[in-house]
Amino acid sequence: MTDPIPSREIRILPDAATLNRAAADEFIRCAREAIAARGRFAVALSGGSTPKAVYGLLAADQADSTRRLPLENIHFFFGDERAVPPSDPESNYRMAGESLLSNIPVPPENVHRVKAELDAKTAAGLYQEELRRFFHPGAGEWPRFDLIMLGMGPDGHTASLFPDSLALSERSLLVMANWVEKFNTYRITFTYPVLNAAAEVMFLVSGAGKAEMLKDVLEGPEIYPCQRVKPVNGNLLWMVDQPAGRLLTR
Ligand code: 6PG
């Protein structure tokens, strides 16, 4: 059997509002497909600021009978986390909680938080075990998320896979405590094998400030961490708004 050819799709939406709606609709589509096929939807949320508005839409969608999802069948994970307690303003868990998870009746056991208040290496090890317990990957297999949401940093990082950091070359661990020199701190992050095992990876990129980097990432040589996200047997979808995509030529 020939290897499936990884697909890459780029969707350019007119503005942030239409990007956010389109991303929320893609989340719903992925969720419905996964639940219909496998009875559950395992999604890894991204951090930072861009996804907040999408999470807010998804929370509001639960009040809309045409968009509502069966939350008991959805498991929320985090593709990366800062090495801070959940109450910290820097916490991705706090951001997702405030914009989505605290505003929907998702069963608490369906929210898989990184225990980032602990030592980063301990937190990464515990999270890796949680992935193993949930997905039960066989020998040589990787946990396969139905959807992993990602952002693109101004330096071309994604999740907490930063340029020149050790996690870029990690091929055995699922989750790693990654020292990020520029921030003088650890971050806890999925590694590329987990990202690239996903059924779908959706990047969200918004705003004119990302245009230069986005053009380099999508049209230039492979030198940035986010360019190494290539689902082996899954879809790679870049959802960008016009300001971020204004320099793209194809
Ligand atoms: C994080 C994210 C990170 C983020 C990018 C883009 O923990 O910060 O996982 O990878 O997605 O830095 O962030 P913005 O969406 O805020 O630009």
Short mmCIF file of C-alpha atoms in Angstrom, two decimals, residues 10 12 23 33 37 40 52 70 76-77 91-92 94-95 100 104 123 129 131 134 138 150 158 187 215 227 245:
data_model
loop_
_atom_site.label_atom_id
_atom_site.label_comp_id
_atom_site.label_asym_id
_atom_site.label_seq_id
_atom_site.Cartn_x
_atom_site.Cartn_y
_atom_site.Cartn_z
CA ILE A 10 -4.57 26.91 3.29
CA ILE A 12 -7.62 32.62 3.82
CA ALA A 23 -12.23 27.66 12.85
CA GLU A 33 -16.95 13.12 12.41
CA ALA A 37 -16.79 7.16 13.71
CA ARG A 40 -15.36 10.21 21.03
CA LYS A 52 -9.43 32.73 22.73
CA PRO A 70 -22.22 16.10 23.02
CA PHE A 76 -9.91 18.25 25.96
CA PHE A 77 -6.12 18.14 26.18
CA SER A 91 -1.55 29.52 32.00
CA ASN A 92 -3.05 28.12 28.80
CA ARG A 94 -6.62 29.29 32.62
CA MET A 95 -7.13 30.96 29.22
CA LEU A 100 -14.52 27.89 27.06
CA ILE A 104 -19.79 24.63 29.20
CA ALA A 123 4.56 17.49 34.88
CA GLU A 129 1.35 8.83 31.20
CA LEU A 131 -1.84 10.28 27.13
CA PHE A 134 -6.19 7.49 27.38
CA GLY A 138 0.68 -0.04 20.93
CA LEU A 150 -1.84 25.05 16.94
CA THR A 158 4.45 26.19 17.52
CA ARG A 187 7.57 24.85 28.83
CA LYS A 215 4.96 33.76 4.06
CA GLN A 227 7.16 23.78 9.26
CA GLY A 245 -2.03 36.02 4.61
#
